[in-house]
PDB file of C-alpha atoms and ligand atoms in Angstrom:
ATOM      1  CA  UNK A   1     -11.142  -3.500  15.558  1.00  0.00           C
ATOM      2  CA  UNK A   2     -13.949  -5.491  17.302  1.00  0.00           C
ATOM      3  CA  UNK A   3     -16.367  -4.872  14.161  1.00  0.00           C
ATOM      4  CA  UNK A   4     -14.881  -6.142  11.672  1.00  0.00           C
ATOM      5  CA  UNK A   5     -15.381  -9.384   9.343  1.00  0.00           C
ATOM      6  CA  UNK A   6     -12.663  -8.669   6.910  1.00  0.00           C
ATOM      7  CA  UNK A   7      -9.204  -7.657   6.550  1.00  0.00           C
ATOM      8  CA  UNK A   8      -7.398  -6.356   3.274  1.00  0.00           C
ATOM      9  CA  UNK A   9      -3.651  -6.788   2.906  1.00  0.00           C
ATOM     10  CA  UNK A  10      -1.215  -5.249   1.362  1.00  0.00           C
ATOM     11  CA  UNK A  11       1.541  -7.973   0.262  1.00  0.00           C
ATOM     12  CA  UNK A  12       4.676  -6.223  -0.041  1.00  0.00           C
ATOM     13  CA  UNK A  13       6.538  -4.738   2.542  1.00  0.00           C
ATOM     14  CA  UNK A  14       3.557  -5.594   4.552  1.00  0.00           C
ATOM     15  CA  UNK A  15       2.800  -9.200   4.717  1.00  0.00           C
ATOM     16  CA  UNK A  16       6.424  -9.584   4.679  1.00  0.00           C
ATOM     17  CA  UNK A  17       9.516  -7.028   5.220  1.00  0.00           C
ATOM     18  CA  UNK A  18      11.387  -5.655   2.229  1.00  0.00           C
ATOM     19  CA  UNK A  19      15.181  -6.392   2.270  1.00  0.00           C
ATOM     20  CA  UNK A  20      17.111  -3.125   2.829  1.00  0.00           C
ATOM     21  CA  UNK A  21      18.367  -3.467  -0.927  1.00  0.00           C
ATOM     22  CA  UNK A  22      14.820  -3.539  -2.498  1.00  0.00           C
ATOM     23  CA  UNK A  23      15.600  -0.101  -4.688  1.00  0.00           C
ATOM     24  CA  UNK A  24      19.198  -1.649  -5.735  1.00  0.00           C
ATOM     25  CA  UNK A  25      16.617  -5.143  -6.338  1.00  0.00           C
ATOM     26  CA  UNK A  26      14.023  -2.978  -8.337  1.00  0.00           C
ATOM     27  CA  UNK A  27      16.479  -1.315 -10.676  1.00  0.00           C
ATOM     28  CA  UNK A  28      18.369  -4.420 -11.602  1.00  0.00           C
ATOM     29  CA  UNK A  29      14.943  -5.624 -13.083  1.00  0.00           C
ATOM     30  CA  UNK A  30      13.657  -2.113 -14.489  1.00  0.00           C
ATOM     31  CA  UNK A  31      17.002  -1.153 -16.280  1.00  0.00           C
ATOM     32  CA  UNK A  32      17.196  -4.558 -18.867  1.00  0.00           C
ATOM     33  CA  UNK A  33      13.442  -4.504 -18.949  1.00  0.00           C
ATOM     34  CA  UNK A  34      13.244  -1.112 -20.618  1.00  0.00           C
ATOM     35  CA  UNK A  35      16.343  -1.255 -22.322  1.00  0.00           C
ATOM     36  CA  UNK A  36      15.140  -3.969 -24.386  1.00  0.00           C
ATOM     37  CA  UNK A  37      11.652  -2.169 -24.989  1.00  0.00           C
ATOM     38  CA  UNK A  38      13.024   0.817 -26.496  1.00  0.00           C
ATOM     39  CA  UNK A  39      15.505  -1.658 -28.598  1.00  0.00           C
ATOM     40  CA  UNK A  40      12.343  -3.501 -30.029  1.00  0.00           C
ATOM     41  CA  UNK A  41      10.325  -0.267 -30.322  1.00  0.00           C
ATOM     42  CA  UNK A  42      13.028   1.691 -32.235  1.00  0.00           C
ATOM     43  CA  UNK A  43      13.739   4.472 -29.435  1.00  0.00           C
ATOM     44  CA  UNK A  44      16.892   5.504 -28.742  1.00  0.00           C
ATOM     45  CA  UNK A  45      18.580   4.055 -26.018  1.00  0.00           C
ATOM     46  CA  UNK A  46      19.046   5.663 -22.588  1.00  0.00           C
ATOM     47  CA  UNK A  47      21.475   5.045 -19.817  1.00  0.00           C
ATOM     48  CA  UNK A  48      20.662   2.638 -16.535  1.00  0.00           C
ATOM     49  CA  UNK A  49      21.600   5.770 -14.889  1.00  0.00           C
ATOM     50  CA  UNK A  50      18.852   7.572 -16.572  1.00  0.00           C
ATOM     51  CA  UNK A  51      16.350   4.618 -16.229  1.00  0.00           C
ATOM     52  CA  UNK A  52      17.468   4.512 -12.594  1.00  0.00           C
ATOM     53  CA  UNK A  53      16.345   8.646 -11.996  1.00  0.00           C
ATOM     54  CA  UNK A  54      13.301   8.569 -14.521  1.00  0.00           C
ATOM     55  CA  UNK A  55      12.249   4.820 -12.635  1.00  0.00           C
ATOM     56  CA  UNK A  56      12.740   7.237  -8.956  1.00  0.00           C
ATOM     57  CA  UNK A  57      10.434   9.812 -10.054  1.00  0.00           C
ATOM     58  CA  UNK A  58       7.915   7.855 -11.460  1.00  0.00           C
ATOM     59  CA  UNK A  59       7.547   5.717  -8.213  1.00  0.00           C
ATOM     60  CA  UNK A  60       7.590   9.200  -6.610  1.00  0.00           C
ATOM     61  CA  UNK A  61       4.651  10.184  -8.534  1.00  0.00           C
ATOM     62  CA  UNK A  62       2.418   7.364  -9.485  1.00  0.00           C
ATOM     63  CA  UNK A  63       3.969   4.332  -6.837  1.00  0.00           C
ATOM     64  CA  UNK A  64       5.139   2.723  -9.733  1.00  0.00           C
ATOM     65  CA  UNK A  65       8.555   2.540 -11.475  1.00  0.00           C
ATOM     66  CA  UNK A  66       7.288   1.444 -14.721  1.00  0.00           C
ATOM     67  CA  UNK A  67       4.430   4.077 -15.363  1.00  0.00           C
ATOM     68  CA  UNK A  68       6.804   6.803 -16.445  1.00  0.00           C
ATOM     69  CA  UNK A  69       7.685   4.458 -19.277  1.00  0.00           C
ATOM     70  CA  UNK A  70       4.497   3.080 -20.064  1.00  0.00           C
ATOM     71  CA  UNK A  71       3.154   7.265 -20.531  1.00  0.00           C
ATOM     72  CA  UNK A  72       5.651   8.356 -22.440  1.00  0.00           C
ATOM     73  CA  UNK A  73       6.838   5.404 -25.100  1.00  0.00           C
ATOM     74  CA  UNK A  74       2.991   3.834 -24.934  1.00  0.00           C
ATOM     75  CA  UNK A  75       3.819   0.652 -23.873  1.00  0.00           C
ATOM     76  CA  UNK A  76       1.168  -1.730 -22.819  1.00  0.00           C
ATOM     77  CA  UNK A  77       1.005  -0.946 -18.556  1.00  0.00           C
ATOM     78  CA  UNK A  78      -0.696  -5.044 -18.395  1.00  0.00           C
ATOM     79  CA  UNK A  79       2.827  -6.278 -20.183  1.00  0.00           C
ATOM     80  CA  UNK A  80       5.342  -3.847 -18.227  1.00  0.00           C
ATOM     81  CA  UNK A  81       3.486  -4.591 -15.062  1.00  0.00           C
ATOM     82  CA  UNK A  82       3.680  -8.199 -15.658  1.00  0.00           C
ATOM     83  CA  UNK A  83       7.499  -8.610 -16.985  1.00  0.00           C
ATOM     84  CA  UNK A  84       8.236  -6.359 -13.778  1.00  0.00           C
ATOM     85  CA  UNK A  85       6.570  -9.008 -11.662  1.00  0.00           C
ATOM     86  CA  UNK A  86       7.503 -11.930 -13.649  1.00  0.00           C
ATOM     87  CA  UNK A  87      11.629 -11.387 -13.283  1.00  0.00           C
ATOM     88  CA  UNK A  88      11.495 -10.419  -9.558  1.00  0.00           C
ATOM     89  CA  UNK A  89      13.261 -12.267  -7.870  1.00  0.00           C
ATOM     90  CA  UNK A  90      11.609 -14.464  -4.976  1.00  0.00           C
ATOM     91  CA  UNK A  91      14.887 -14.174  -2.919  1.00  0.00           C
ATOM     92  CA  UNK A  92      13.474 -10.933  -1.310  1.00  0.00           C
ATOM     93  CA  UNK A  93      10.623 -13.032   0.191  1.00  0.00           C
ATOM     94  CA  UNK A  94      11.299 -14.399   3.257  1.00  0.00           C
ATOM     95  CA  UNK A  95      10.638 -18.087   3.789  1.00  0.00           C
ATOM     96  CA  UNK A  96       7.894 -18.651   6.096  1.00  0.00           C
ATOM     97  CA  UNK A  97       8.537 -16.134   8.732  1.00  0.00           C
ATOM     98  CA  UNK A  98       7.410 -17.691  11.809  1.00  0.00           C
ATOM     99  CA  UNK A  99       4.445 -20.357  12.644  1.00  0.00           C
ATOM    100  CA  UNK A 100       1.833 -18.173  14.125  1.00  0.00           C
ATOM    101  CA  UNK A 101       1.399 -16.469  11.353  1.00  0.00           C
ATOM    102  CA  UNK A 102      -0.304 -18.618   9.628  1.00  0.00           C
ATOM    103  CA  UNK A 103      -1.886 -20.281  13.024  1.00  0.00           C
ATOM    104  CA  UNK A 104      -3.534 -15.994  13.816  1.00  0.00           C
ATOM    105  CA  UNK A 105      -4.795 -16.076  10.265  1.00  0.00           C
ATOM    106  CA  UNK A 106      -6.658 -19.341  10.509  1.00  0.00           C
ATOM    107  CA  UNK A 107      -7.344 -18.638  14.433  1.00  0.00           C
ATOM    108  CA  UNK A 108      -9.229 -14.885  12.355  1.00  0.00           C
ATOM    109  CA  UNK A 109     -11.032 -16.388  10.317  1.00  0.00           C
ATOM    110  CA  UNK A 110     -12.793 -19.645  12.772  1.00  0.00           C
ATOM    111  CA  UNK A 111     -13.286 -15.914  14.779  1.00  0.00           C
ATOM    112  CA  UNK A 112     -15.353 -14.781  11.038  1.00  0.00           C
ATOM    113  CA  UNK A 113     -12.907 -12.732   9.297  1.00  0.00           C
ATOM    114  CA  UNK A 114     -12.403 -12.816   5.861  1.00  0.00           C
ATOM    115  CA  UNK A 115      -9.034 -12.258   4.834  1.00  0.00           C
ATOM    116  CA  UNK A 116      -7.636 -11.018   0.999  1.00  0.00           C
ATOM    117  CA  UNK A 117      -5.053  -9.696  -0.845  1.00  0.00           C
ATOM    118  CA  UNK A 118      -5.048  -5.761  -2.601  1.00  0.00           C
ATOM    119  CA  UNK A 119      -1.462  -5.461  -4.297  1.00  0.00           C
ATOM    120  CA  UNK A 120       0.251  -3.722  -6.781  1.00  0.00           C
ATOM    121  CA  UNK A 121       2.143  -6.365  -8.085  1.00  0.00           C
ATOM    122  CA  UNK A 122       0.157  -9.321 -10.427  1.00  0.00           C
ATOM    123  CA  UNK A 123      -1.641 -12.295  -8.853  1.00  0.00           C
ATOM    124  CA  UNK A 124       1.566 -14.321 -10.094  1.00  0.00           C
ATOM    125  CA  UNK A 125       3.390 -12.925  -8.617  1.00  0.00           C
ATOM    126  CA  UNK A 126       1.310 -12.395  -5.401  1.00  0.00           C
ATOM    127  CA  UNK A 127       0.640 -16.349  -5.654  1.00  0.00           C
ATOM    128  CA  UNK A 128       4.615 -16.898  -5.973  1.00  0.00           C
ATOM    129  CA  UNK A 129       5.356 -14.206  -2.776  1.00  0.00           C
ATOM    130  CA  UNK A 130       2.407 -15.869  -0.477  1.00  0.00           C
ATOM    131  CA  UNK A 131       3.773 -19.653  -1.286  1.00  0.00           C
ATOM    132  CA  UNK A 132       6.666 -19.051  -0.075  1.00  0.00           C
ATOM    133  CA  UNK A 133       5.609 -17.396   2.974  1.00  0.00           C
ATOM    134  CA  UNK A 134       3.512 -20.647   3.665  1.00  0.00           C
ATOM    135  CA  UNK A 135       0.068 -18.730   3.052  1.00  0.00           C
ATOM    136  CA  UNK A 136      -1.194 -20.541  -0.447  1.00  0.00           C
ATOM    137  CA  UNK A 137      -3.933 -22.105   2.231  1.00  0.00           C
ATOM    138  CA  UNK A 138      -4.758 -18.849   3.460  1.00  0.00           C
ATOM    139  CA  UNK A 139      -5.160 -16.901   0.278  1.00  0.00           C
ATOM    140  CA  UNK A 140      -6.387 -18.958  -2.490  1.00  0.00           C
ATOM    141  CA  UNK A 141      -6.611 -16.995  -6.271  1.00  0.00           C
ATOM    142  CA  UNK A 142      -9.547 -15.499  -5.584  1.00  0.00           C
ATOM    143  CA  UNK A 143      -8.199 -13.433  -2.532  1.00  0.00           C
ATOM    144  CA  UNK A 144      -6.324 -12.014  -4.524  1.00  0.00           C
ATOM    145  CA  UNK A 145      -6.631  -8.443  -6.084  1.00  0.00           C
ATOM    146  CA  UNK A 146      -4.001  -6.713  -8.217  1.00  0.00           C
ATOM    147  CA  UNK A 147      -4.464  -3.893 -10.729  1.00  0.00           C
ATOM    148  CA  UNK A 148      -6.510  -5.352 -13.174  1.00  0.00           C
ATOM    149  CA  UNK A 149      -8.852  -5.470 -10.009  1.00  0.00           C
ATOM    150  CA  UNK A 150      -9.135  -1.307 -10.990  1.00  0.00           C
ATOM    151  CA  UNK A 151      -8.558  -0.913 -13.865  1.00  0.00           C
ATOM    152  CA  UNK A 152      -4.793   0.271 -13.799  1.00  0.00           C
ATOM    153  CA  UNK A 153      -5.370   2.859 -10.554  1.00  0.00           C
ATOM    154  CA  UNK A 154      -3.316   2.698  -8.147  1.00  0.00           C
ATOM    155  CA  UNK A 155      -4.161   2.420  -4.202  1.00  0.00           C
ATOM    156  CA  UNK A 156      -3.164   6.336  -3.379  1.00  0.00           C
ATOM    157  CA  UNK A 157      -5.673   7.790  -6.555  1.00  0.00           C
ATOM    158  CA  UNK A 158      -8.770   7.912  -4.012  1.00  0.00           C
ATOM    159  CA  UNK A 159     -11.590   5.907  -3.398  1.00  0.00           C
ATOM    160  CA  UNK A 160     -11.985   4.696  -6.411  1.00  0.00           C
ATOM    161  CA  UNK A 161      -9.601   2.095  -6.557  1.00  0.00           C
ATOM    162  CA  UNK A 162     -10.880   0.980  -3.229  1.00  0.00           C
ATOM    163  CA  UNK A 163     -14.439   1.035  -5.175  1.00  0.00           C
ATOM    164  CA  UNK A 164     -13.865  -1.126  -7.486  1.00  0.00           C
ATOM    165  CA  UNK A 165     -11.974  -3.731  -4.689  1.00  0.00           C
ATOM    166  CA  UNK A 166     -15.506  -3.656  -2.832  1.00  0.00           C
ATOM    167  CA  UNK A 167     -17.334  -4.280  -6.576  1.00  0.00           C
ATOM    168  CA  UNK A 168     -15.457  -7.957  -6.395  1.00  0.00           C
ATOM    169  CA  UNK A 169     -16.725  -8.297  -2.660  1.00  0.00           C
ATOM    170  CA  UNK A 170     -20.149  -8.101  -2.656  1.00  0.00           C
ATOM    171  CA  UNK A 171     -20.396  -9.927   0.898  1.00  0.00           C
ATOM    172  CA  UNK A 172     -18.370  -6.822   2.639  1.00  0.00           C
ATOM    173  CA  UNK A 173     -18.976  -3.489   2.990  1.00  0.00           C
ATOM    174  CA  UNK A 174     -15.774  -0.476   3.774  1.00  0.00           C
ATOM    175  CA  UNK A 175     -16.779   0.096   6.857  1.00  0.00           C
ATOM    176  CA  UNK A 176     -16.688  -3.406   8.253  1.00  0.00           C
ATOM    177  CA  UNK A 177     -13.112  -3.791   6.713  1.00  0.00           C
ATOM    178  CA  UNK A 178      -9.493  -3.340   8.219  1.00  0.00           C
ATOM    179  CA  UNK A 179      -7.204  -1.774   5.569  1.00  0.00           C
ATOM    180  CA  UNK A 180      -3.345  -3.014   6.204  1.00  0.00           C
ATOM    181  CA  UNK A 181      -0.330  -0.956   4.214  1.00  0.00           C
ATOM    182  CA  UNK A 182       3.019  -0.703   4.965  1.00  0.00           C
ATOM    183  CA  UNK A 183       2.297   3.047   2.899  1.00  0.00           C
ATOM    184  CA  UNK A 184       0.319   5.795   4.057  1.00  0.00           C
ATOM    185  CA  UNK A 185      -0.371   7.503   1.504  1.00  0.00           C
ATOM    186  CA  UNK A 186      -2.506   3.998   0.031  1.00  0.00           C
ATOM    187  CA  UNK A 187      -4.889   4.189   3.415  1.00  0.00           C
ATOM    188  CA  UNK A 188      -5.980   7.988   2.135  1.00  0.00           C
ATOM    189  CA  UNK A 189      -8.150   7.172  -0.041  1.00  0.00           C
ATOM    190  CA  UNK A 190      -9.141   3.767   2.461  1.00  0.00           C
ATOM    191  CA  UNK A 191     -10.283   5.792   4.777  1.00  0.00           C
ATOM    192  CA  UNK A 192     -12.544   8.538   2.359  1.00  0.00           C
ATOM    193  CA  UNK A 193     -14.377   5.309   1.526  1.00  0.00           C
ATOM    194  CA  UNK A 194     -14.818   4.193   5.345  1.00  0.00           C
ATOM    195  CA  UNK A 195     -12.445   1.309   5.979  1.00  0.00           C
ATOM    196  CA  UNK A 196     -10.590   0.937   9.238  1.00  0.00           C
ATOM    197  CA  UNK A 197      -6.816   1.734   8.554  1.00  0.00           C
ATOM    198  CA  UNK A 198      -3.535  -0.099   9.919  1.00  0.00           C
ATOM    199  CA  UNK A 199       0.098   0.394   8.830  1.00  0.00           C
ATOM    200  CA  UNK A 200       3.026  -2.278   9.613  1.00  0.00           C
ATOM    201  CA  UNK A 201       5.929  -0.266  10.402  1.00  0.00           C
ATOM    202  CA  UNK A 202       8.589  -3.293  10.720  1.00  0.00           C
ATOM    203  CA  UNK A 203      11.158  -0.653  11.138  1.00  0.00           C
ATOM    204  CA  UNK A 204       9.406   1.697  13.864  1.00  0.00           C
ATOM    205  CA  UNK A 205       9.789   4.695  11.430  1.00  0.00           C
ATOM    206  CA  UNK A 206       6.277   6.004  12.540  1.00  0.00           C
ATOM    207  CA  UNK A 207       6.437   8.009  16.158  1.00  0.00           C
ATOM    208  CA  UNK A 208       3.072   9.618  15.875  1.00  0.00           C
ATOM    209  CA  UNK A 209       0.045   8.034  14.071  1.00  0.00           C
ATOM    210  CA  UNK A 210      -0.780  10.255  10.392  1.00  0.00           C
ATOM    211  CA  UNK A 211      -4.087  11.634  10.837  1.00  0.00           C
ATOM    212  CA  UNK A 212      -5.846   8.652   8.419  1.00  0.00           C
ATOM    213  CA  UNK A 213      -4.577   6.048  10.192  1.00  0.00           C
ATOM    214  CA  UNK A 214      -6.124   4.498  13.105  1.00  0.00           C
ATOM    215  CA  UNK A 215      -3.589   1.291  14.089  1.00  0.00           C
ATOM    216  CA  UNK A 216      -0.208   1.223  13.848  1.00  0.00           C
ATOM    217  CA  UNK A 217       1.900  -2.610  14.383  1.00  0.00           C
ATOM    218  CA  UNK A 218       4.976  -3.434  14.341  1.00  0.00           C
ATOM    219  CA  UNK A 219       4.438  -6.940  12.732  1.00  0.00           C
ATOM    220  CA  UNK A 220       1.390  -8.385  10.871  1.00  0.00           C
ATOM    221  CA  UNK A 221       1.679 -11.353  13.635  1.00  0.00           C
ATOM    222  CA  UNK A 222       1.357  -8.467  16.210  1.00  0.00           C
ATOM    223  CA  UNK A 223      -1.967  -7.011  14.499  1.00  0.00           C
ATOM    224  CA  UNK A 224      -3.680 -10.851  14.527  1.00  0.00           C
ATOM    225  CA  UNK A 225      -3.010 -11.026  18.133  1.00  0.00           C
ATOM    226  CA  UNK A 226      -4.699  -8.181  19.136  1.00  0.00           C
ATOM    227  CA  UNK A 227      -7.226  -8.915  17.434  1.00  0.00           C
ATOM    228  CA  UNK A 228      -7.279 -12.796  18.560  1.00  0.00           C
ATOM    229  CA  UNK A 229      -7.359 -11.390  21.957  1.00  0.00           C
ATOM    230  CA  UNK A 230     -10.194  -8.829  21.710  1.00  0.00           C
ATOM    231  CA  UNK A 231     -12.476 -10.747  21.089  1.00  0.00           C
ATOM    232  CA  UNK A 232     -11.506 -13.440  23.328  1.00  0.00           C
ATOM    233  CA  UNK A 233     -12.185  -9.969  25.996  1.00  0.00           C
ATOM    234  CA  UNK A 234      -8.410  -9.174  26.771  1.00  0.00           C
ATOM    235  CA  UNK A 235      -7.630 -11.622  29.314  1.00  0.00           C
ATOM    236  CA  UNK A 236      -6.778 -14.017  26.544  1.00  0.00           C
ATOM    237  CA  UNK A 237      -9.744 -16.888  27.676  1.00  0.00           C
ATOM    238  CA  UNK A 238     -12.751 -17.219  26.169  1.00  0.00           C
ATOM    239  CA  UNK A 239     -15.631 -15.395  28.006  1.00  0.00           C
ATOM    240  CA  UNK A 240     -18.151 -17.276  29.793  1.00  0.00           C
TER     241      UNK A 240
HETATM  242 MG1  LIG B 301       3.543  -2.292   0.176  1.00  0.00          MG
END
């Protein structure tokens, strides 16, 4: 990781760890939200249960619970992908997890590392989620990439999503740049286009490395450090 001068983050589940009830989280704000769409649209109804299955195969599918619904009744993706973001709720954020978080990032970039955000969720929400892990500083709003960024594509559809990111930041070039998921399947198309891959695997799921990945951490803190101390050559001191 010694070459490179900027670092893209995922935010959820990797800038901060999801709470274990995140799918029990997700459908209590997909069910209401698409419920009250097909109301105002004049479909007929369908059960939370059947919400809850068609939400679990769209994420399956497309990483997105919403898309299904957006396809098939035409609704506006920009307004389901905003209410979606818009009535999560910011208890499954973590308050500030610990202080050298924030310290590594700032410690990064005096080292010349850019830092930004690539996220499915909306900037608001992004904005909200990053406040409250003590990061506003860090990643100001035009860090901050969401899927208006590409057009609607999501991270795992190739390179091109990763094409357009690198359109916004004309200073940086793939590979130069450390890609950071908590998902492998987003890195694929990271890695076609050149980046440098890491995954944070909070819950040590991973025992071997997938093929497109080159780092795996157990924290983001963890990630900084080694990179902190790499360039400081190992021992932790400046060389002289
Ligand atoms: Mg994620």
């Amino acid at each position: 990781m010694m070459n490179i001068d900027l670092i893209v983050w995922d935010l959820d589940g990797t800038k901060y760890r999801l709470p274990t009830n995140m799918a029990s989280i997700t459908n209590m704000v997909l069910v209401p939200m698409i419920q009250r769409r097909l109301a105002e649209s004049g479909h007929p109804p369908l059960e939370p249960t059947k919400i809850i299955e068609l939400g679990k195969k769209s994420y399956e599918q497309s990483g997105s619970v919403w898309l299904y619904f957006a396809e098939k009744y035409g609704f506006d993706w920009h307004d389901l992908h905003a209410e979606f973001n818009n009535n999560m709720p910011i208890e499954i954020v973590p308050s500030a997890p610990c202080p050298s978080y924030k310290n590594l990032i700032q410690e990064t970039k005096k080292m010349g590392i850019e830092h930004v955000i690539f996220t499915h969720g909306n900037k608001a929400w992004a904005s909200k989620a990053l406040e409250k892990l003590d990061l506003t500083e860090e990643f100001s709003a035009e860090r901050i990439f969401d899927l208006t960024t590409t057009d609607g594509s999501f991270k795992h559809h190739g390179i091109q999503p990763f094409q357009a990111l690198f359109k916004n930041l004309t200073k940086h070039v793939p590979e130069r740049a450390l890609m950071v998921e908590d998902t492998p399947i987003n890195l694929t198309g990271a890695k076609q286009i050149g980046m440098q891959t890491a995954i944070i695997d909070y819950s040590s799921n991973f025992s071997s490395k997938p093929e497109h990945v080159d780092y795996i951490f157990t924290t983001p803190q963890a990630l900084l450090k080694r990179i902190v101390d790499e360039r400081l050559g190992h021992s932790g001191l400046p060389p002289v």
